[in-house]
Amino acid sequence: MDRLDNTVRPYAWGSPTAIPHLLGTEPTGEPQAEMWMGAHPGAPSRTTRGTLAEVIDAGPERELGSRAVARFGPRLPFLLKILAAGAPLSLQVHPDLAQARQGYADEERRGVPVDAPHRNYKDANHKPELICALTEFDGLCGFRDPAEAAGLLAGLGVDSLEPYVDLLRAHPEDAALREVLTAVLSAEPREMARTVAEATTACTRLGGAYAPYADIAHHYPGDPGVLAAMLLNHVRLQPGEALFLGAGIPHAYLNGLGVEIMANSDNVLRCGLTPKHVDVPELLRIVRFEPSDPGVLRPEASPDGEEVYETPIDEFRLSRYVLPQAGSAHDFTRDTPQILLCTAGTVRAGEHELGPGQSVFVPADEKAEISGAGTVFRATVIV
């Protein structure tokens, strides 16, 4: 197995302290948002044999196993991350596989440069995600019941929000949500900025259930995404709890440290809380306008101590082991590729000793024994 040397991405929303605290290093004063583990071309992990992408390219079946290559092709189909949100990420949604293929083919046909700021589809893949909290973790996930959203907006006492309140109360659920989100994102910018400013003042004064939106507005003053966020469920994960984010579900991470795993894709359609491009017509085509429960996941334990976060897709499978004491070894050998990540304590993976934030890549069928006292996340695929 290969110890991984991983890149930390300095996105502006990242916490300057959470990842350094996990790794036991000194903060640099700059944001440290995501540590990537995998073979994504944007920042592949490094090994003594070259980058993980180069290692896999040199022998896909040897590294990934024949079944994974037959199912997903000669590439690692997932990206594992440690994510540290110190400020809200953009409010966003991801396409399903058919939508991604159609959107990518259309932009390729029209000659939209892949690095153009207005390009929506960087690739032809979908991007389901799973986030598992390492600390308390705040996020937004899926639409509230329209009547509940209407009550939240009405409670602000802002006159210019009354048309949205009426829409949410007067239409069937899917039509109500579609009309209000469309109206918010299509409003005249200066008028919307004034409405958001009034709503922000009210959120700050009221606190309680409004506090998350006051904080969002602090980071994105005047952004229509502040009102869009109030249409969504606010959820606070406790350590060990997770959210699965499937296609068409609007969501945003607000604050906290977690382990994230996703299918390899860069396809994001934004709804707000960002200075980046917002393609309203394409967004409305992708979003699933239906209220839903956030669906907090708790791991299902197996007899050998593996705690699995069940999801409906095959590109990744995330599980956790909490090893209570040093001594006994656990056999992690599989016929699929794995990344093992330590998040607490000290564990030994083969010849490698891992502390918090350290990880290894285990090729398919390679003997993998894990021992020690700590927490290990295992990322692999289902074939």
mmCIF file of C-alpha atoms in Angstrom:
data_model
loop_
_atom_site.group_PDB
_atom_site.id
_atom_site.type_symbol
_atom_site.label_atom_id
_atom_site.label_comp_id
_atom_site.label_asym_id
_atom_site.label_seq_id
_atom_site.Cartn_x
_atom_site.Cartn_y
_atom_site.Cartn_z
ATOM 1 C CA MET A 1 0.000 0.000 0.000
ATOM 2 C CA ASP A 2 1.061 3.600 -0.592
ATOM 3 C CA ARG A 3 1.161 6.427 1.927
ATOM 4 C CA LEU A 4 -0.543 9.450 0.391
ATOM 5 C CA ASP A 5 0.800 12.981 0.352
ATOM 6 C CA ASN A 6 -2.279 15.138 -0.209
ATOM 7 C CA THR A 7 -2.925 18.658 -1.439
ATOM 8 C CA VAL A 8 -4.858 21.158 0.683
ATOM 9 C CA ARG A 9 -6.976 23.562 -1.369
ATOM 10 C CA PRO A 10 -7.055 27.178 -0.069
ATOM 11 C CA TYR A 11 -10.597 28.178 -1.077
ATOM 12 C CA ALA A 12 -11.769 31.418 0.512
ATOM 13 C CA TRP A 13 -14.556 29.744 2.533
ATOM 14 C CA GLY A 14 -12.138 27.391 4.286
ATOM 15 C CA SER A 15 -11.365 27.455 7.985
ATOM 16 C CA PRO A 16 -7.806 28.655 8.713
ATOM 17 C CA THR A 17 -7.522 26.395 11.777
ATOM 18 C CA ALA A 18 -9.626 23.186 11.486
ATOM 19 C CA ILE A 19 -7.395 21.153 9.162
ATOM 20 C CA PRO A 20 -4.151 22.281 10.856
ATOM 21 C CA HIS A 21 -5.660 21.321 14.224
ATOM 22 C CA LEU A 22 -6.529 17.860 12.881
ATOM 23 C CA LEU A 23 -3.050 17.392 11.393
ATOM 24 C CA GLY A 24 -1.254 18.824 14.414
ATOM 25 C CA THR A 25 0.397 21.564 12.347
ATOM 26 C CA GLU A 26 0.640 25.319 12.774
ATOM 27 C CA PRO A 27 -1.986 27.396 10.955
ATOM 28 C CA THR A 28 -0.611 29.576 8.184
ATOM 29 C CA GLY A 29 -3.237 32.278 8.592
ATOM 30 C CA GLU A 30 -4.687 31.392 5.192
ATOM 31 C CA PRO A 31 -7.906 29.415 4.660
ATOM 32 C CA GLN A 32 -7.455 25.636 4.342
ATOM 33 C CA ALA A 33 -10.703 24.349 2.858
ATOM 34 C CA GLU A 34 -10.257 20.822 1.487
ATOM 35 C CA MET A 35 -7.620 18.104 1.592
ATOM 36 C CA TRP A 36 -7.994 15.867 -1.456
ATOM 37 C CA MET A 37 -7.264 12.131 -1.435
ATOM 38 C CA GLY A 38 -7.506 10.352 -4.756
ATOM 39 C CA ALA A 39 -6.533 10.603 -8.426
ATOM 40 C CA HIS A 40 -8.539 13.671 -9.476
ATOM 41 C CA PRO A 41 -6.505 15.434 -12.212
ATOM 42 C CA GLY A 42 -6.865 18.756 -10.398
ATOM 43 C CA ALA A 43 -4.753 17.626 -7.434
ATOM 44 C CA PRO A 44 -3.896 13.900 -7.413
ATOM 45 C CA SER A 45 -2.382 12.469 -4.245
ATOM 46 C CA ARG A 46 1.339 11.825 -4.412
ATOM 47 C CA THR A 47 3.073 8.515 -3.602
ATOM 48 C CA THR A 48 6.657 7.236 -3.788
ATOM 49 C CA ARG A 49 5.676 5.713 -7.156
ATOM 50 C CA GLY A 50 4.440 9.005 -8.633
ATOM 51 C CA THR A 51 1.027 10.633 -8.418
ATOM 52 C CA LEU A 52 -1.838 8.263 -7.712
ATOM 53 C CA ALA A 53 -3.203 9.071 -11.179
ATOM 54 C CA GLU A 54 0.105 7.987 -12.745
ATOM 55 C CA VAL A 55 0.198 4.824 -10.619
ATOM 56 C CA ILE A 56 -3.299 3.830 -11.737
ATOM 57 C CA ASP A 57 -2.652 4.711 -15.385
ATOM 58 C CA ALA A 58 0.414 2.435 -15.379
ATOM 59 C CA GLY A 59 -1.614 -0.612 -14.290
ATOM 60 C CA PRO A 60 -5.367 -0.100 -13.913
ATOM 61 C CA GLU A 61 -6.307 -3.731 -13.298
ATOM 62 C CA ARG A 62 -3.406 -4.242 -10.908
ATOM 63 C CA GLU A 63 -4.326 -1.197 -8.823
ATOM 64 C CA LEU A 64 -8.128 -1.148 -9.143
ATOM 65 C CA GLY A 65 -8.972 -4.811 -9.732
ATOM 66 C CA SER A 66 -10.632 -6.313 -12.780
ATOM 67 C CA ARG A 67 -14.185 -5.936 -11.472
ATOM 68 C CA ALA A 68 -13.799 -2.218 -10.721
ATOM 69 C CA VAL A 69 -12.219 -1.576 -14.132
ATOM 70 C CA ALA A 70 -15.036 -3.474 -15.860
ATOM 71 C CA ARG A 71 -17.637 -1.442 -13.926
ATOM 72 C CA PHE A 72 -16.126 2.047 -13.893
ATOM 73 C CA GLY A 73 -13.296 2.026 -16.427
ATOM 74 C CA PRO A 74 -9.543 2.448 -15.761
ATOM 75 C CA ARG A 75 -9.908 5.226 -13.190
ATOM 76 C CA LEU A 76 -10.600 5.668 -9.500
ATOM 77 C CA PRO A 77 -14.287 6.691 -9.555
ATOM 78 C CA PHE A 78 -14.348 8.620 -6.265
ATOM 79 C CA LEU A 79 -12.602 11.495 -4.529
ATOM 80 C CA LEU A 80 -12.204 11.513 -0.740
ATOM 81 C CA LYS A 81 -11.759 14.793 1.125
ATOM 82 C CA ILE A 82 -11.408 16.360 4.519
ATOM 83 C CA LEU A 83 -13.583 19.472 4.262
ATOM 84 C CA ALA A 84 -13.302 22.409 6.664
ATOM 85 C CA ALA A 85 -15.978 25.079 6.198
ATOM 86 C CA GLY A 86 -15.288 28.326 8.028
ATOM 87 C CA ALA A 87 -17.893 30.212 5.966
ATOM 88 C CA PRO A 88 -20.863 29.093 3.845
ATOM 89 C CA LEU A 89 -20.139 27.403 0.527
ATOM 90 C CA SER A 90 -22.206 28.298 -2.518
ATOM 91 C CA LEU A 91 -25.809 27.126 -2.601
ATOM 92 C CA GLN A 92 -25.694 24.486 -5.323
ATOM 93 C CA VAL A 93 -27.188 21.461 -7.038
ATOM 94 C CA HIS A 94 -25.718 18.618 -9.125
ATOM 95 C CA PRO A 95 -27.135 16.923 -12.251
ATOM 96 C CA ASP A 96 -27.946 13.250 -12.583
ATOM 97 C CA LEU A 97 -25.922 11.139 -15.012
ATOM 98 C CA ALA A 98 -28.221 11.629 -17.994
ATOM 99 C CA GLN A 99 -28.408 15.394 -17.427
ATOM 100 C CA ALA A 100 -24.631 15.627 -17.093
ATOM 101 C CA ARG A 101 -24.039 13.738 -20.322
ATOM 102 C CA GLN A 102 -26.602 15.840 -22.171
ATOM 103 C CA GLY A 103 -25.305 19.140 -20.768
ATOM 104 C CA TYR A 104 -21.664 18.274 -21.435
ATOM 105 C CA ALA A 105 -22.388 17.192 -25.019
ATOM 106 C CA ASP A 106 -24.392 20.379 -25.653
ATOM 107 C CA GLU A 107 -21.642 22.701 -24.374
ATOM 108 C CA GLU A 108 -19.020 20.746 -26.314
ATOM 109 C CA ARG A 109 -21.141 21.055 -29.473
ATOM 110 C CA ARG A 110 -21.504 24.814 -28.934
ATOM 111 C CA GLY A 111 -17.758 25.180 -28.394
ATOM 112 C CA VAL A 112 -17.961 26.601 -24.860
ATOM 113 C CA PRO A 113 -14.371 26.482 -23.496
ATOM 114 C CA VAL A 114 -14.116 24.032 -20.600
ATOM 115 C CA ASP A 115 -12.511 26.740 -18.442
ATOM 116 C CA ALA A 116 -15.059 29.442 -19.338
ATOM 117 C CA PRO A 117 -16.621 31.006 -16.212
ATOM 118 C CA HIS A 118 -20.118 30.495 -17.634
ATOM 119 C CA ARG A 119 -19.584 26.800 -18.427
ATOM 120 C CA ASN A 120 -21.844 24.515 -16.368
ATOM 121 C CA TYR A 121 -20.605 21.030 -17.307
ATOM 122 C CA LYS A 122 -16.896 20.338 -16.963
ATOM 123 C CA ASP A 123 -17.383 16.602 -17.596
ATOM 124 C CA ALA A 124 -20.062 14.039 -18.447
ATOM 125 C CA ASN A 125 -20.417 12.535 -14.973
ATOM 126 C CA HIS A 126 -22.825 12.973 -12.085
ATOM 127 C CA LYS A 127 -21.651 14.136 -8.648
ATOM 128 C CA PRO A 128 -23.456 12.446 -5.763
ATOM 129 C CA GLU A 129 -21.840 13.325 -2.416
ATOM 130 C CA LEU A 130 -21.736 12.141 1.178
ATOM 131 C CA ILE A 131 -20.538 14.336 4.053
ATOM 132 C CA CYS A 132 -19.808 12.782 7.458
ATOM 133 C CA ALA A 133 -19.297 15.151 10.376
ATOM 134 C CA LEU A 134 -16.112 15.066 12.461
ATOM 135 C CA THR A 135 -17.301 18.055 14.515
ATOM 136 C CA GLU A 136 -20.728 19.659 14.773
ATOM 137 C CA PHE A 137 -21.498 20.470 11.156
ATOM 138 C CA ASP A 138 -24.143 22.873 9.855
ATOM 139 C CA GLY A 139 -25.667 22.670 6.403
ATOM 140 C CA LEU A 140 -28.702 23.199 4.223
ATOM 141 C CA CYS A 141 -30.243 20.224 2.439
ATOM 142 C CA GLY A 142 -33.431 19.936 0.383
ATOM 143 C CA PHE A 143 -36.562 22.072 0.354
ATOM 144 C CA ARG A 144 -38.666 22.747 3.409
ATOM 145 C CA ASP A 145 -42.409 22.265 3.260
ATOM 146 C CA PRO A 146 -43.632 25.419 1.443
ATOM 147 C CA ALA A 147 -45.995 26.288 4.298
ATOM 148 C CA GLU A 148 -43.085 26.169 6.738
ATOM 149 C CA ALA A 149 -40.967 28.330 4.428
ATOM 150 C CA ALA A 150 -43.866 30.796 4.140
ATOM 151 C CA GLY A 151 -44.083 31.042 7.914
ATOM 152 C CA LEU A 152 -40.342 31.639 8.195
ATOM 153 C CA LEU A 153 -40.407 34.447 5.616
ATOM 154 C CA ALA A 154 -43.583 35.981 7.030
ATOM 155 C CA GLY A 155 -42.025 36.098 10.488
ATOM 156 C CA LEU A 156 -39.450 38.583 9.250
ATOM 157 C CA GLY A 157 -42.081 41.272 8.790
ATOM 158 C CA VAL A 158 -40.549 42.530 5.531
ATOM 159 C CA ASP A 159 -43.209 43.951 3.174
ATOM 160 C CA SER A 160 -41.339 43.087 -0.027
ATOM 161 C CA LEU A 161 -41.355 39.397 0.957
ATOM 162 C CA GLU A 162 -45.165 39.210 1.065
ATOM 163 C CA PRO A 163 -45.527 38.181 -2.628
ATOM 164 C CA TYR A 164 -43.233 35.207 -1.974
ATOM 165 C CA VAL A 165 -45.198 34.279 1.130
ATOM 166 C CA ASP A 166 -48.443 34.373 -0.875
ATOM 167 C CA LEU A 167 -46.947 32.212 -3.637
ATOM 168 C CA LEU A 168 -45.776 29.613 -1.145
ATOM 169 C CA ARG A 169 -49.237 29.431 0.406
ATOM 170 C CA ALA A 170 -51.319 29.550 -2.801
ATOM 171 C CA HIS A 171 -49.862 26.911 -5.127
ATOM 172 C CA PRO A 172 -49.175 23.185 -5.137
ATOM 173 C CA GLU A 173 -45.856 22.398 -3.487
ATOM 174 C CA ASP A 174 -43.684 21.894 -6.572
ATOM 175 C CA ALA A 175 -45.129 24.931 -8.369
ATOM 176 C CA ALA A 176 -44.793 27.081 -5.247
ATOM 177 C CA LEU A 177 -41.134 26.257 -4.755
ATOM 178 C CA ARG A 178 -40.336 26.690 -8.445
ATOM 179 C CA GLU A 179 -42.072 30.062 -8.698
ATOM 180 C CA VAL A 180 -40.473 31.494 -5.580
ATOM 181 C CA LEU A 181 -36.946 30.335 -6.393
ATOM 182 C CA THR A 182 -37.338 31.653 -9.941
ATOM 183 C CA ALA A 183 -38.617 34.994 -8.669
ATOM 184 C CA VAL A 184 -35.808 35.364 -6.125
ATOM 185 C CA LEU A 185 -33.038 34.564 -8.612
ATOM 186 C CA SER A 186 -34.561 36.647 -11.424
ATOM 187 C CA ALA A 187 -35.398 39.792 -9.429
ATOM 188 C CA GLU A 188 -33.883 43.171 -10.254
ATOM 189 C CA PRO A 189 -30.522 43.119 -8.414
ATOM 190 C CA ARG A 190 -30.795 46.451 -6.584
ATOM 191 C CA GLU A 191 -34.335 45.758 -5.388
ATOM 192 C CA MET A 192 -33.334 42.274 -4.270
ATOM 193 C CA ALA A 193 -30.305 43.644 -2.419
ATOM 194 C CA ARG A 194 -32.599 46.016 -0.473
ATOM 195 C CA THR A 195 -34.979 43.154 0.364
ATOM 196 C CA VAL A 196 -32.103 40.962 1.523
ATOM 197 C CA ALA A 197 -30.737 43.816 3.642
ATOM 198 C CA GLU A 198 -34.103 44.232 5.396
ATOM 199 C CA ALA A 199 -34.402 40.476 5.864
ATOM 200 C CA THR A 200 -30.874 40.351 7.281
ATOM 201 C CA THR A 201 -31.664 43.028 9.850
ATOM 202 C CA ALA A 202 -34.747 41.082 10.922
ATOM 203 C CA CYS A 203 -32.845 37.770 11.101
ATOM 204 C CA THR A 204 -30.186 39.368 13.282
ATOM 205 C CA ARG A 205 -32.793 40.875 15.607
ATOM 206 C CA LEU A 206 -34.877 37.689 15.908
ATOM 207 C CA GLY A 207 -32.059 35.132 16.308
ATOM 208 C CA GLY A 208 -33.094 31.552 17.091
ATOM 209 C CA ALA A 209 -34.207 29.789 13.910
ATOM 210 C CA TYR A 210 -33.162 32.884 11.952
ATOM 211 C CA ALA A 211 -29.563 32.931 13.246
ATOM 212 C CA PRO A 212 -28.104 30.719 10.466
ATOM 213 C CA TYR A 213 -29.446 33.099 7.815
ATOM 214 C CA ALA A 214 -28.072 36.153 9.594
ATOM 215 C CA ASP A 215 -24.660 34.466 9.505
ATOM 216 C CA ILE A 216 -25.040 33.592 5.812
ATOM 217 C CA ALA A 217 -25.965 37.207 5.050
ATOM 218 C CA HIS A 218 -22.924 38.410 6.991
ATOM 219 C CA HIS A 219 -20.725 36.555 4.505
ATOM 220 C CA TYR A 220 -22.856 37.336 1.419
ATOM 221 C CA PRO A 221 -24.573 40.703 1.984
ATOM 222 C CA GLY A 222 -27.334 41.422 -0.498
ATOM 223 C CA ASP A 223 -27.048 38.013 -2.180
ATOM 224 C CA PRO A 224 -30.409 36.543 -3.303
ATOM 225 C CA GLY A 225 -29.079 33.186 -2.104
ATOM 226 C CA VAL A 226 -29.840 34.363 1.441
ATOM 227 C CA LEU A 227 -33.562 34.149 0.671
ATOM 228 C CA ALA A 228 -33.136 30.966 -1.376
ATOM 229 C CA ALA A 229 -31.435 29.433 1.660
ATOM 230 C CA MET A 230 -34.540 30.083 3.750
ATOM 231 C CA LEU A 231 -36.485 27.743 1.464
ATOM 232 C CA LEU A 232 -34.220 24.859 2.533
ATOM 233 C CA ASN A 233 -33.954 22.642 5.598
ATOM 234 C CA HIS A 234 -31.298 23.672 8.080
ATOM 235 C CA VAL A 235 -29.570 20.657 9.626
ATOM 236 C CA ARG A 236 -26.906 20.319 12.299
ATOM 237 C CA LEU A 237 -24.982 17.047 12.199
ATOM 238 C CA GLN A 238 -23.350 15.618 15.284
ATOM 239 C CA PRO A 239 -19.968 13.853 14.927
ATOM 240 C CA GLY A 240 -20.462 10.562 13.106
ATOM 241 C CA GLU A 241 -23.714 11.627 11.406
ATOM 242 C CA ALA A 242 -23.849 12.145 7.657
ATOM 243 C CA LEU A 243 -25.871 13.542 4.758
ATOM 244 C CA PHE A 244 -26.197 12.019 1.298
ATOM 245 C CA LEU A 245 -26.697 14.611 -1.431
ATOM 246 C CA GLY A 246 -28.164 13.129 -4.583
ATOM 247 C CA ALA A 247 -28.946 14.702 -7.945
ATOM 248 C CA GLY A 248 -31.252 17.706 -8.011
ATOM 249 C CA ILE A 249 -31.135 18.383 -4.256
ATOM 250 C CA PRO A 250 -30.192 22.001 -3.450
ATOM 251 C CA HIS A 251 -27.684 22.189 -0.619
ATOM 252 C CA ALA A 252 -24.888 24.165 1.013
ATOM 253 C CA TYR A 253 -22.357 23.488 3.739
ATOM 254 C CA LEU A 254 -22.222 26.274 6.320
ATOM 255 C CA ASN A 255 -19.701 25.450 9.035
ATOM 256 C CA GLY A 256 -17.749 22.526 10.444
ATOM 257 C CA LEU A 257 -15.209 19.781 9.736
ATOM 258 C CA GLY A 258 -16.117 16.581 7.940
ATOM 259 C CA VAL A 259 -15.074 13.699 5.714
ATOM 260 C CA GLU A 260 -16.591 14.042 2.251
ATOM 261 C CA ILE A 261 -16.681 11.511 -0.559
ATOM 262 C CA MET A 262 -18.059 12.051 -4.050
ATOM 263 C CA ALA A 263 -18.081 10.681 -7.545
ATOM 264 C CA ASN A 264 -15.311 12.210 -9.652
ATOM 265 C CA SER A 265 -16.979 15.223 -11.246
ATOM 266 C CA ASP A 266 -16.795 19.017 -11.238
ATOM 267 C CA ASN A 267 -20.390 19.638 -12.351
ATOM 268 C CA VAL A 268 -22.001 22.291 -10.143
ATOM 269 C CA LEU A 269 -24.995 24.534 -10.842
ATOM 270 C CA ARG A 270 -25.139 27.395 -8.359
ATOM 271 C CA CYS A 271 -28.227 28.984 -6.815
ATOM 272 C CA GLY A 272 -26.501 31.791 -4.912
ATOM 273 C CA LEU A 273 -24.047 32.663 -2.127
ATOM 274 C CA THR A 274 -21.337 33.063 -4.727
ATOM 275 C CA PRO A 275 -19.812 35.653 -7.056
ATOM 276 C CA LYS A 276 -19.634 32.923 -9.727
ATOM 277 C CA HIS A 277 -21.983 32.368 -12.654
ATOM 278 C CA VAL A 278 -25.612 31.461 -11.894
ATOM 279 C CA ASP A 279 -27.409 29.981 -14.923
ATOM 280 C CA VAL A 280 -31.026 30.307 -13.801
ATOM 281 C CA PRO A 281 -32.719 28.475 -16.723
ATOM 282 C CA GLU A 282 -30.350 25.491 -16.508
ATOM 283 C CA LEU A 283 -30.589 25.462 -12.727
ATOM 284 C CA LEU A 284 -34.387 25.289 -12.904
ATOM 285 C CA ARG A 285 -34.100 22.334 -15.283
ATOM 286 C CA ILE A 286 -31.945 20.382 -12.818
ATOM 287 C CA VAL A 287 -33.485 21.196 -9.417
ATOM 288 C CA ARG A 288 -36.001 18.729 -7.955
ATOM 289 C CA PHE A 289 -38.797 20.964 -6.658
ATOM 290 C CA GLU A 290 -40.167 18.781 -3.896
ATOM 291 C CA PRO A 291 -39.974 19.167 -0.122
ATOM 292 C CA SER A 292 -37.945 16.495 1.605
ATOM 293 C CA ASP A 293 -36.514 15.505 4.945
ATOM 294 C CA PRO A 294 -32.718 16.020 5.063
ATOM 295 C CA GLY A 295 -32.351 12.304 5.834
ATOM 296 C CA VAL A 296 -29.568 12.316 8.419
ATOM 297 C CA LEU A 297 -27.599 9.069 8.087
ATOM 298 C CA ARG A 298 -26.177 7.109 10.966
ATOM 299 C CA PRO A 299 -23.839 4.215 10.207
ATOM 300 C CA GLU A 300 -25.056 0.647 10.260
ATOM 301 C CA ALA A 301 -22.693 -1.581 12.249
ATOM 302 C CA SER A 302 -21.623 -5.040 11.101
ATOM 303 C CA PRO A 303 -20.321 -7.828 13.377
ATOM 304 C CA ASP A 304 -16.678 -7.100 12.524
ATOM 305 C CA GLY A 305 -16.998 -3.495 13.715
ATOM 306 C CA GLU A 306 -17.369 -1.837 10.321
ATOM 307 C CA GLU A 307 -19.933 0.990 10.360
ATOM 308 C CA VAL A 308 -21.285 1.583 6.859
ATOM 309 C CA TYR A 309 -22.961 4.749 5.533
ATOM 310 C CA GLU A 310 -25.473 3.284 3.091
ATOM 311 C CA THR A 311 -26.109 5.214 -0.142
ATOM 312 C CA PRO A 312 -27.935 4.315 -3.382
ATOM 313 C CA ILE A 313 -24.906 4.630 -5.702
ATOM 314 C CA ASP A 314 -21.919 2.424 -6.525
ATOM 315 C CA GLU A 315 -19.070 4.845 -7.286
ATOM 316 C CA PHE A 316 -18.209 5.060 -3.604
ATOM 317 C CA ARG A 317 -18.798 3.288 -0.326
ATOM 318 C CA LEU A 318 -17.782 4.991 2.921
ATOM 319 C CA SER A 319 -17.463 3.199 6.240
ATOM 320 C CA ARG A 320 -15.850 3.812 9.613
ATOM 321 C CA TYR A 321 -14.010 1.709 12.170
ATOM 322 C CA VAL A 322 -13.586 2.900 15.734
ATOM 323 C CA LEU A 323 -10.736 0.771 17.102
ATOM 324 C CA PRO A 324 -10.892 0.872 20.914
ATOM 325 C CA GLN A 325 -7.466 -0.557 21.733
ATOM 326 C CA ALA A 326 -4.123 -1.489 20.255
ATOM 327 C CA GLY A 327 -3.249 -5.118 19.719
ATOM 328 C CA SER A 328 -5.777 -6.999 17.618
ATOM 329 C CA ALA A 329 -5.513 -6.621 13.848
ATOM 330 C CA HIS A 330 -8.417 -6.199 11.444
ATOM 331 C CA ASP A 331 -8.241 -7.622 7.925
ATOM 332 C CA PHE A 332 -9.243 -4.903 5.442
ATOM 333 C CA THR A 333 -8.282 -6.879 2.312
ATOM 334 C CA ARG A 334 -10.748 -6.372 -0.587
ATOM 335 C CA ASP A 335 -10.769 -7.012 -4.334
ATOM 336 C CA THR A 336 -11.511 -3.319 -4.908
ATOM 337 C CA PRO A 337 -9.291 -0.229 -4.442
ATOM 338 C CA GLN A 338 -9.368 1.495 -1.052
ATOM 339 C CA ILE A 339 -8.256 4.702 0.609
ATOM 340 C CA LEU A 340 -7.914 4.449 4.386
ATOM 341 C CA LEU A 341 -7.977 7.685 6.369
ATOM 342 C CA CYS A 342 -7.190 8.059 10.072
ATOM 343 C CA THR A 343 -9.134 10.839 11.805
ATOM 344 C CA ALA A 344 -8.329 10.146 15.478
ATOM 345 C CA GLY A 345 -5.749 8.248 17.535
ATOM 346 C CA THR A 346 -2.926 6.269 15.975
ATOM 347 C CA VAL A 347 -3.366 3.243 13.735
ATOM 348 C CA ARG A 348 -1.042 1.025 11.748
ATOM 349 C CA ALA A 349 -1.929 0.161 8.162
ATOM 350 C CA GLY A 350 0.526 -2.455 6.995
ATOM 351 C CA GLU A 351 3.946 -0.871 7.480
ATOM 352 C CA HIS A 352 2.553 2.655 7.760
ATOM 353 C CA GLU A 353 1.722 4.360 11.053
ATOM 354 C CA LEU A 354 -1.077 6.875 10.585
ATOM 355 C CA GLY A 355 -2.094 9.795 12.761
ATOM 356 C CA PRO A 356 -5.084 12.105 12.298
ATOM 357 C CA GLY A 357 -5.403 13.324 8.705
ATOM 358 C CA GLN A 358 -2.990 10.745 7.275
ATOM 359 C CA SER A 359 -4.028 8.205 4.657
ATOM 360 C CA VAL A 360 -2.950 5.298 2.442
ATOM 361 C CA PHE A 361 -4.052 3.849 -0.887
ATOM 362 C CA VAL A 362 -4.551 0.081 -0.888
ATOM 363 C CA PRO A 363 -4.606 -1.605 -4.321
ATOM 364 C CA ALA A 364 -7.206 -4.284 -5.011
ATOM 365 C CA ASP A 365 -6.419 -7.677 -3.449
ATOM 366 C CA GLU A 366 -3.433 -6.341 -1.514
ATOM 367 C CA LYS A 367 -3.184 -7.670 2.031
ATOM 368 C CA ALA A 368 -4.299 -4.938 4.416
ATOM 369 C CA GLU A 369 -4.148 -5.396 8.166
ATOM 370 C CA ILE A 370 -5.109 -2.492 10.421
ATOM 371 C CA SER A 371 -4.390 -2.239 14.128
ATOM 372 C CA GLY A 372 -4.107 0.407 16.817
ATOM 373 C CA ALA A 373 -6.462 2.607 18.794
ATOM 374 C CA GLY A 374 -8.217 5.223 16.724
ATOM 375 C CA THR A 375 -10.792 5.964 14.020
ATOM 376 C CA VAL A 376 -10.334 4.892 10.409
ATOM 377 C CA PHE A 377 -12.545 5.786 7.460
ATOM 378 C CA ARG A 378 -12.513 3.349 4.550
ATOM 379 C CA ALA A 379 -13.418 4.541 1.042
ATOM 380 C CA THR A 380 -13.955 2.007 -1.719
ATOM 381 C CA VAL A 381 -16.456 1.106 -4.478
ATOM 382 C CA ILE A 382 -19.323 -1.339 -4.900
ATOM 383 C CA VAL A 383 -19.023 -3.802 -7.792
#
